[in-house]
PDB file of C-alpha atoms in Angstrom:
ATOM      1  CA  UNK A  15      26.120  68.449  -0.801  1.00 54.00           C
ATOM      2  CA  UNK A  16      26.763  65.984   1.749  1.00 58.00           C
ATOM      3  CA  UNK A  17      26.668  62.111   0.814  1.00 60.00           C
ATOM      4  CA  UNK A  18      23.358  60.424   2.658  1.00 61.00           C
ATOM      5  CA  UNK A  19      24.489  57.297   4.967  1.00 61.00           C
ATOM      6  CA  UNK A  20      22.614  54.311   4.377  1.00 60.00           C
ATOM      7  CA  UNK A  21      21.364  52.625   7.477  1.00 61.00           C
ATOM      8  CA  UNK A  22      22.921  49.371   7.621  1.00 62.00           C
ATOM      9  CA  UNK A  23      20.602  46.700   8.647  1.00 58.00           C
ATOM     10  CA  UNK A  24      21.909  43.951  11.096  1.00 57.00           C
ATOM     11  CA  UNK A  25      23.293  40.703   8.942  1.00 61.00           C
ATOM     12  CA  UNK A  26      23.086  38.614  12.565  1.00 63.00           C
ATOM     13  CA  UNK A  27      20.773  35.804  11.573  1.00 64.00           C
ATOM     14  CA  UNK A  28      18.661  33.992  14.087  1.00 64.00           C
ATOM     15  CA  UNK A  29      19.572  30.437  13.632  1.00 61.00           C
ATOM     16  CA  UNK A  30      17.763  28.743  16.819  1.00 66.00           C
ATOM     17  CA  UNK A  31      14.563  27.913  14.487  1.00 68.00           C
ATOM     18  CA  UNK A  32      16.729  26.129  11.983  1.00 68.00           C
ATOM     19  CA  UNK A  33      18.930  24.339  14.894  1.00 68.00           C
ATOM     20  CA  UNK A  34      15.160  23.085  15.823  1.00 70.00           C
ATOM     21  CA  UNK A  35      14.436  21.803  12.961  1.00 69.00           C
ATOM     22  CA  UNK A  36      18.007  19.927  12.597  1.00 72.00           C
ATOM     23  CA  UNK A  37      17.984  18.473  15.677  1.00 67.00           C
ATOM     24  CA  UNK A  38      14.429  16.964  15.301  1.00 72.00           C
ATOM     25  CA  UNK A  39      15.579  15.266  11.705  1.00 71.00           C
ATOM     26  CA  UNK A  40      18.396  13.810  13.372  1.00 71.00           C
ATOM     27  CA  UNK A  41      16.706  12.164  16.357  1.00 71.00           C
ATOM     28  CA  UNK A  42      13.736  11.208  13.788  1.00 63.00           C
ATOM     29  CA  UNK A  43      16.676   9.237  11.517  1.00 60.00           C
ATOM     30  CA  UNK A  44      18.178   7.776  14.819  1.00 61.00           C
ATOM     31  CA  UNK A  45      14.776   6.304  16.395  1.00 63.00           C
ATOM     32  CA  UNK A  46      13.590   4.926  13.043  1.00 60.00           C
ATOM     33  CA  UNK A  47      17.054   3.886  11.349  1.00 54.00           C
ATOM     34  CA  UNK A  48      18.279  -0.072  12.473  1.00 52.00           C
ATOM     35  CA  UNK A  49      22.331  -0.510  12.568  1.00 51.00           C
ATOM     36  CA  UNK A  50      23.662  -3.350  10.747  1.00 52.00           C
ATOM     37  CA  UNK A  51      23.525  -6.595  12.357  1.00 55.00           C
ATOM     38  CA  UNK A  52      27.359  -7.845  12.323  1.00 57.00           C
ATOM     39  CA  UNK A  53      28.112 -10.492   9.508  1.00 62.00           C
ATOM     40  CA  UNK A  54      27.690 -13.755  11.308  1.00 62.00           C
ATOM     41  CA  UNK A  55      29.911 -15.826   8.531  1.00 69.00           C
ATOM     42  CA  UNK A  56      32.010 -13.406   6.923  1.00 70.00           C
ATOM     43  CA  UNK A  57      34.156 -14.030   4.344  1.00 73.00           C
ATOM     44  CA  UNK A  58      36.912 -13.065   1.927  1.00 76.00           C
ATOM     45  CA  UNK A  59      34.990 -13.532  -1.347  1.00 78.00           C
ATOM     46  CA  UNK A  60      37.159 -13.526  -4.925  1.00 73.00           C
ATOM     47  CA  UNK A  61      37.629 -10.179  -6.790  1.00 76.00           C
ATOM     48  CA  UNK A  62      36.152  -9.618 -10.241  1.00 71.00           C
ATOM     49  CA  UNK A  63      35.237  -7.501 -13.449  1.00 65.00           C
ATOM     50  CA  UNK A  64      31.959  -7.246 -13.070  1.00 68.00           C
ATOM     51  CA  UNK A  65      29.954  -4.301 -11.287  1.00 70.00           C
ATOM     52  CA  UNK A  66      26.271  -6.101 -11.543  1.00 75.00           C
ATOM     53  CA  UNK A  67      24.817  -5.487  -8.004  1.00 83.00           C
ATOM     54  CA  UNK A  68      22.299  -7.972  -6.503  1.00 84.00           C
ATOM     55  CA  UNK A  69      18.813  -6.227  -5.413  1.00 87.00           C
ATOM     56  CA  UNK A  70      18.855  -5.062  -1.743  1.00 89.00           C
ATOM     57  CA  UNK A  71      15.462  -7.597  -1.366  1.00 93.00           C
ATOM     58  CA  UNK A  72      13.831 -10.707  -2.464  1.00 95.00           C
ATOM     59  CA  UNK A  73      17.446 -12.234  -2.456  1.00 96.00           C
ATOM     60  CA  UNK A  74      18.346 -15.874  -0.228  1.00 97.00           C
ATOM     61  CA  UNK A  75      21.840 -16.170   0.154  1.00 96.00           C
ATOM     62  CA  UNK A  76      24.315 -18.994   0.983  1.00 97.00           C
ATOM     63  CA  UNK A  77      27.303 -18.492   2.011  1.00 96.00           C
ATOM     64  CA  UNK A  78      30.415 -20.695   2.142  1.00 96.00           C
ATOM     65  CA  UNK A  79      33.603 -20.916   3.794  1.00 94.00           C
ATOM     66  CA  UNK A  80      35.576 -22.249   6.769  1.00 92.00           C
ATOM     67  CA  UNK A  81      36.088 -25.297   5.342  1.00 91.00           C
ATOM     68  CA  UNK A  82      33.272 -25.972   3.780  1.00 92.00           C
ATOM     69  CA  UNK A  83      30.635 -24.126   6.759  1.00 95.00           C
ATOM     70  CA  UNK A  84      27.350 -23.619   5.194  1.00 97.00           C
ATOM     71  CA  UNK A  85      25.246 -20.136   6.398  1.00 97.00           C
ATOM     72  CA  UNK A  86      21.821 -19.200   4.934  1.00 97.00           C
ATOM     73  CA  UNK A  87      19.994 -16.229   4.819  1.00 96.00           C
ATOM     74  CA  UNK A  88      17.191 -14.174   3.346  1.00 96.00           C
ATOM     75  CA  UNK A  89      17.007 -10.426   2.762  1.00 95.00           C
ATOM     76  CA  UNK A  90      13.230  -9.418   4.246  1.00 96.00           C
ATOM     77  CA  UNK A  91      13.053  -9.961   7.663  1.00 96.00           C
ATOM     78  CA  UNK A  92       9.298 -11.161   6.525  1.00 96.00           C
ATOM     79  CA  UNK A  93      10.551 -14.076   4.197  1.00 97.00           C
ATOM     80  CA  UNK A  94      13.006 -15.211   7.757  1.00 97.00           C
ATOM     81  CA  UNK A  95      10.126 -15.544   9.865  1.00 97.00           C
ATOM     82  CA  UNK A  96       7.654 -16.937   7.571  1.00 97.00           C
ATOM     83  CA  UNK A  97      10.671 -19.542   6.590  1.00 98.00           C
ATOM     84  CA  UNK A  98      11.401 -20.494  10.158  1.00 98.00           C
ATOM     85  CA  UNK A  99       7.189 -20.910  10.629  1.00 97.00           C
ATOM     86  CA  UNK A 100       7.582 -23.701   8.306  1.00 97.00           C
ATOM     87  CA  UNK A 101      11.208 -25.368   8.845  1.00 97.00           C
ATOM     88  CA  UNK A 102       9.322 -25.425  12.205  1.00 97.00           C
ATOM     89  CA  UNK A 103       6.790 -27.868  10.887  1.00 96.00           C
ATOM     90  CA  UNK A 104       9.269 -29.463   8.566  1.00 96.00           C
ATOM     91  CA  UNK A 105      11.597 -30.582  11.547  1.00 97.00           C
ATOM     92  CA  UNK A 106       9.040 -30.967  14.894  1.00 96.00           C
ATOM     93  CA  UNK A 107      10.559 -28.207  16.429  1.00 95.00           C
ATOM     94  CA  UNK A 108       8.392 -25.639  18.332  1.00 96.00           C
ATOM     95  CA  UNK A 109       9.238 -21.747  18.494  1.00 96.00           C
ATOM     96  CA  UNK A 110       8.313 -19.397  21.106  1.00 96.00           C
ATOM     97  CA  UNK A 111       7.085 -15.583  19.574  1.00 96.00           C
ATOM     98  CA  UNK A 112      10.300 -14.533  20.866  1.00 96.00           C
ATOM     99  CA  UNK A 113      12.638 -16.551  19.043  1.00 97.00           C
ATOM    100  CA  UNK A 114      10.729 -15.466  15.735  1.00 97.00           C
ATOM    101  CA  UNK A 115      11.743 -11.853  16.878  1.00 96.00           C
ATOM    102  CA  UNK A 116      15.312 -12.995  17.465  1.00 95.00           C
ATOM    103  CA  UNK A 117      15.515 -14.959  14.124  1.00 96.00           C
ATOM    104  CA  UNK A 118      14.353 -11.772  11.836  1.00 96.00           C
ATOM    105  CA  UNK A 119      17.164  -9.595  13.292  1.00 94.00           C
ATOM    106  CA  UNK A 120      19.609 -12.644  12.164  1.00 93.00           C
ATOM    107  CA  UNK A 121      20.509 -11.638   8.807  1.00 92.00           C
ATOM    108  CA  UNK A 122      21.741 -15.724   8.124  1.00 93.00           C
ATOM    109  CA  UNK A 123      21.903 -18.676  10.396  1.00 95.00           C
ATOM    110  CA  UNK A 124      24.252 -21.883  10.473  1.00 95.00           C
ATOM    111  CA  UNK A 125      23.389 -24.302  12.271  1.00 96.00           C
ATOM    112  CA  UNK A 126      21.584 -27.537  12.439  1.00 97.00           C
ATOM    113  CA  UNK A 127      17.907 -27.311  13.356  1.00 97.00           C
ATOM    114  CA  UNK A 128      17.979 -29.601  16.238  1.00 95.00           C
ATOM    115  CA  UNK A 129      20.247 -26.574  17.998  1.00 95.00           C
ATOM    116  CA  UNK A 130      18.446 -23.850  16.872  1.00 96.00           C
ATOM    117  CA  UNK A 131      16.328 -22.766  19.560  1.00 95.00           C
ATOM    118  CA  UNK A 132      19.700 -22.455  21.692  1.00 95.00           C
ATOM    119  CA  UNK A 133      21.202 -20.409  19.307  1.00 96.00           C
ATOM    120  CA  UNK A 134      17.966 -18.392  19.350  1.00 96.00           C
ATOM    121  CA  UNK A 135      18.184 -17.805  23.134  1.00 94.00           C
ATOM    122  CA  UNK A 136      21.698 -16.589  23.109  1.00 95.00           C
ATOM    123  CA  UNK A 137      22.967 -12.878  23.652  1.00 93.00           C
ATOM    124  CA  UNK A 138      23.631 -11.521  19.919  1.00 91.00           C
ATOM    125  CA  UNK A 139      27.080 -11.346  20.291  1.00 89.00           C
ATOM    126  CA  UNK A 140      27.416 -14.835  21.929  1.00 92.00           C
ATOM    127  CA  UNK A 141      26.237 -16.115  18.176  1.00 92.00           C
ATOM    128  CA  UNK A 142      28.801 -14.844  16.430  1.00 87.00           C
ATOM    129  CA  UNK A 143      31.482 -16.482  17.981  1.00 90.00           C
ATOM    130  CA  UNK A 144      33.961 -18.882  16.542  1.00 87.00           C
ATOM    131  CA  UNK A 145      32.628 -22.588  17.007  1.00 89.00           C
ATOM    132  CA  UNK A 146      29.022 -21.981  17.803  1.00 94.00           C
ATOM    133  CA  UNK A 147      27.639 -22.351  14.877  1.00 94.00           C
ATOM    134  CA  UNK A 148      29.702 -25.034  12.906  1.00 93.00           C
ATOM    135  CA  UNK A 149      27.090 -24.499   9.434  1.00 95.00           C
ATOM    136  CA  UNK A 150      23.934 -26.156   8.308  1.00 97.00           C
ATOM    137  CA  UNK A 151      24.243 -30.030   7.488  1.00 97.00           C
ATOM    138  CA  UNK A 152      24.486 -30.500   3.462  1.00 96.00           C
ATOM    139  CA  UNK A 153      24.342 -33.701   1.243  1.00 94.00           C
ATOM    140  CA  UNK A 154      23.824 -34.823  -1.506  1.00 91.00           C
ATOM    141  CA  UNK A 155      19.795 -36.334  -1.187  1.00 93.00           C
ATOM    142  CA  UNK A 156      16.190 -34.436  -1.330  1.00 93.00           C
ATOM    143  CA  UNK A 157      15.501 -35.652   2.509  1.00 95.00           C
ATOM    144  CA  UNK A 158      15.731 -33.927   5.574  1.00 96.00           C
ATOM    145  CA  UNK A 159      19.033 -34.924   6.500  1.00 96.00           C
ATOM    146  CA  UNK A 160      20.147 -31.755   3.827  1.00 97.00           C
ATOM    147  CA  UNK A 161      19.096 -28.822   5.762  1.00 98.00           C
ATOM    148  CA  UNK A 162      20.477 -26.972   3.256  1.00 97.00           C
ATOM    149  CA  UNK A 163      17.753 -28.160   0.872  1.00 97.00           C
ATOM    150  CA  UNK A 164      14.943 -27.603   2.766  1.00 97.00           C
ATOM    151  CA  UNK A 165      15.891 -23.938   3.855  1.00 98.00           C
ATOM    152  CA  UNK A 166      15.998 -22.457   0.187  1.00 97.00           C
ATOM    153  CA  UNK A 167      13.085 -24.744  -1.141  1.00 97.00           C
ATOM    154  CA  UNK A 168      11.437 -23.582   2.146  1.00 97.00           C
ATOM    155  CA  UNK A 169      12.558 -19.859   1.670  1.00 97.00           C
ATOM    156  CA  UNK A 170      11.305 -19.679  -2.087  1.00 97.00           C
ATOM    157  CA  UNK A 171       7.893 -20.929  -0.733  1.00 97.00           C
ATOM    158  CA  UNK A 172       7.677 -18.610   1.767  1.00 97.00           C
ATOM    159  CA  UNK A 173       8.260 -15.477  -0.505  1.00 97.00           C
ATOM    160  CA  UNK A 174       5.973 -16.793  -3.309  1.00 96.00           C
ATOM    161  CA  UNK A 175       3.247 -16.936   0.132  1.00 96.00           C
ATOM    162  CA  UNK A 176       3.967 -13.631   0.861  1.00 95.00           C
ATOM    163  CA  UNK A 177       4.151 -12.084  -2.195  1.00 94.00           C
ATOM    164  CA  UNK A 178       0.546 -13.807  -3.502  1.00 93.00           C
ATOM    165  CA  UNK A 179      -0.591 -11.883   0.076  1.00 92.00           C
ATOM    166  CA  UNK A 180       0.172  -8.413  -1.250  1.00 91.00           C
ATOM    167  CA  UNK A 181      -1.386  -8.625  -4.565  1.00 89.00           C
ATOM    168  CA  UNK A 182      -4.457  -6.919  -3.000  1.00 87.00           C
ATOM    169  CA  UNK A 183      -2.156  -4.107  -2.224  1.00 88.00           C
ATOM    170  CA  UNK A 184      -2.505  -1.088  -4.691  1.00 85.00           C
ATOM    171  CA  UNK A 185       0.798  -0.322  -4.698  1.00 87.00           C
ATOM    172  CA  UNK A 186       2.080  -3.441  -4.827  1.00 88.00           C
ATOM    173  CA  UNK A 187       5.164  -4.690  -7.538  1.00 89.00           C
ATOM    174  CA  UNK A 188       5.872  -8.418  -8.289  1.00 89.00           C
ATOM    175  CA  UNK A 189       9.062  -9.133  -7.347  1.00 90.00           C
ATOM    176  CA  UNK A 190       9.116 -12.782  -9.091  1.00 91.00           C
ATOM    177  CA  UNK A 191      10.662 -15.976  -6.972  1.00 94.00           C
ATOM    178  CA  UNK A 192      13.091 -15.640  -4.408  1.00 96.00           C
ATOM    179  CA  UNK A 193      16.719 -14.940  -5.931  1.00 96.00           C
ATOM    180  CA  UNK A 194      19.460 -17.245  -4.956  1.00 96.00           C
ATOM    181  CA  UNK A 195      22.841 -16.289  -4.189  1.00 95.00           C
ATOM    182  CA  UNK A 196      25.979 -17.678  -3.343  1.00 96.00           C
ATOM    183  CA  UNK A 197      28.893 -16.152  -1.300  1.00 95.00           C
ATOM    184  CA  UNK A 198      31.987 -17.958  -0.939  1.00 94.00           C
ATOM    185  CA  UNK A 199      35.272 -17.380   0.516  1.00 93.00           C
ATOM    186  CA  UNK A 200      37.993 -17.336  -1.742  1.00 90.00           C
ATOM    187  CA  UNK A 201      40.237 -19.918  -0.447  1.00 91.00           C
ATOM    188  CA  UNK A 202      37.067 -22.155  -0.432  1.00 93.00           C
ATOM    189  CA  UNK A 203      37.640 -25.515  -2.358  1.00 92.00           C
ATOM    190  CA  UNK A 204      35.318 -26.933  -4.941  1.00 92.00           C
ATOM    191  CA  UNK A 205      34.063 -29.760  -3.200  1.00 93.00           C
ATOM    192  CA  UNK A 206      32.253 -27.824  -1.263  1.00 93.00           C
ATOM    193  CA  UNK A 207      30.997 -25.055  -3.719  1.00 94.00           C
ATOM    194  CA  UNK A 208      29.765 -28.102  -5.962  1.00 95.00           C
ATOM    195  CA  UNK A 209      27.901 -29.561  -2.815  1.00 95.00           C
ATOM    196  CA  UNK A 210      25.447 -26.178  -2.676  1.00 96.00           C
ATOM    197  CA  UNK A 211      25.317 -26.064  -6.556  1.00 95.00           C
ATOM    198  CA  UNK A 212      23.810 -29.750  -6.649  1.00 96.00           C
ATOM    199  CA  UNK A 213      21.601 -28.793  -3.747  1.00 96.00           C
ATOM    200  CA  UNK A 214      20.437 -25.852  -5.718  1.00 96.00           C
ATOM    201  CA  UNK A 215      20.106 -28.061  -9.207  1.00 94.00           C
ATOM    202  CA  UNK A 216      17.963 -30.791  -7.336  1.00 94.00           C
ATOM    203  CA  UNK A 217      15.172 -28.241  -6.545  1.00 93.00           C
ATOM    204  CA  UNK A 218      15.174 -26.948 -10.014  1.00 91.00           C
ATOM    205  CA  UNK A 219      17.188 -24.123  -9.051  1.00 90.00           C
ATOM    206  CA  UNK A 220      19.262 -23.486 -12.265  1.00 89.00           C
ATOM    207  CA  UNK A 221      20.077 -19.300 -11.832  1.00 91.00           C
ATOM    208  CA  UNK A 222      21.770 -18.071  -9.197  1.00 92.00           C
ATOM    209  CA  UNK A 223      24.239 -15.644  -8.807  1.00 92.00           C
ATOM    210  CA  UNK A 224      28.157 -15.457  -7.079  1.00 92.00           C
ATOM    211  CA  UNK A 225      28.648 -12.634  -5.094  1.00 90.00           C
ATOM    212  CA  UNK A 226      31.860 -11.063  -5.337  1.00 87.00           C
ATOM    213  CA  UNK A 227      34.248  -8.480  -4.727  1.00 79.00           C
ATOM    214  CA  UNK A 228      35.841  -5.479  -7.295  1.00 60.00           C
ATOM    215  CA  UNK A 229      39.284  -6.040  -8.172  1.00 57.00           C
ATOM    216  CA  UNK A 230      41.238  -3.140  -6.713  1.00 53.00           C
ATOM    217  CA  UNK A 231      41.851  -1.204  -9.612  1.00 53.00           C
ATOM    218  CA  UNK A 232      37.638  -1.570 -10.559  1.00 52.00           C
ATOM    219  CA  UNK A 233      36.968   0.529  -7.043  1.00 49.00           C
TER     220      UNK A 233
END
């Protein structure tokens, strides 16, 4: 008796609904997703042990380097503004609503306030070139003459503001104070380190952490 053929059925599948659906993903993660700002102060910080990694918010950080260069920074573009809305007040210096937008895409800043406003007005990449901005002015006193000082005691108010603001929120999860961190180049000497520790221990600032790199054989 003969053998019956199967009909084979087409394996061709129609792919133009899932190409659809990949190409609308992709342009949703481009429009929404924000590139990295470029590091304004990079630098070459020391190698260690230990894999601890500092939250990805509610985190100021200072870094060092350059010869003792002071930058300063804070994680939520939220905490930046609110900050610069009172260093405004702090230091006489007025703000247009456009250099608040500028200053929460600047992931740190470094230099003194009284030049601010014409850092603010510059292209991007015209900020992070070598010499224009030489680092915030650091001493060893509670005035205003250490900017330094009144940016992270400023900073930590601001995120205690904002975080008493969202308390109302239902979904809402204390973060505690602002976190301090310090980044320092390698090669930096102590002198200068010690300068943004006293800073830190004349506000009552006791923990903070050092941000640093994984020895090679760590990675």
């Amino acid at each position: 008796m003969g053998k019956a053929k199967v009909k084979r059925a087409s394996t061709s599948i129609d792919m133009t609904a899932m190409c659809d659906v990949s190409f609308l993903l992709l342009s949703f993660f481009v429009m929404t997703s924000t590139a990295k700002q470029p590091e304004a102060f990079p630098v070459d910080t020391p190698a260690s042990t230990t894999k601890d990694k500092l939250p990805d918010s509610n985190v100021g950080i200072i870094t060092i380097g350059d010869n003792g260069k002071v930058f300063f920074g804070a994680t939520d573009r939220d905490v930046r503004v609110k900050t610069l809305e009172k260093m405004s007040s702090r230091y006489g210096v007025q703000f247009s609503q456009q250099d608040y937008d500028q200053f929460a895409l600047m992931e740190n800043v470094g230099t003194p306030m009284k030049a601010i406003k014409q850092v603010l007005g510059m292209e991007p990449s015209k900020r992070l070139e070598k010499g224009v901005q030489n680092g915030i002015p650091v001493d060893s006193t509670e005035t205003l003459s250490n900017e330094l000082y009144q940016w992270v005691q400023t900073a930590r108010l601001a995120a205690a503001e904002l975080n008493k603001e969202k308390e109302s929120n239902r979904d809402f999860v204390d973060p505690g104070p602002l976190k301090i961190a310090i980044k320092a180049d390698g090669a930096e000497k102590y002198p200068s380190i010690n300068a943004v520790i006293e800073t830190l221990r004349n506000q009552k600032q006791n923990k903070f952490s050092f941000i640093t790199g994984l020895r090679a054989e760590d990675k």
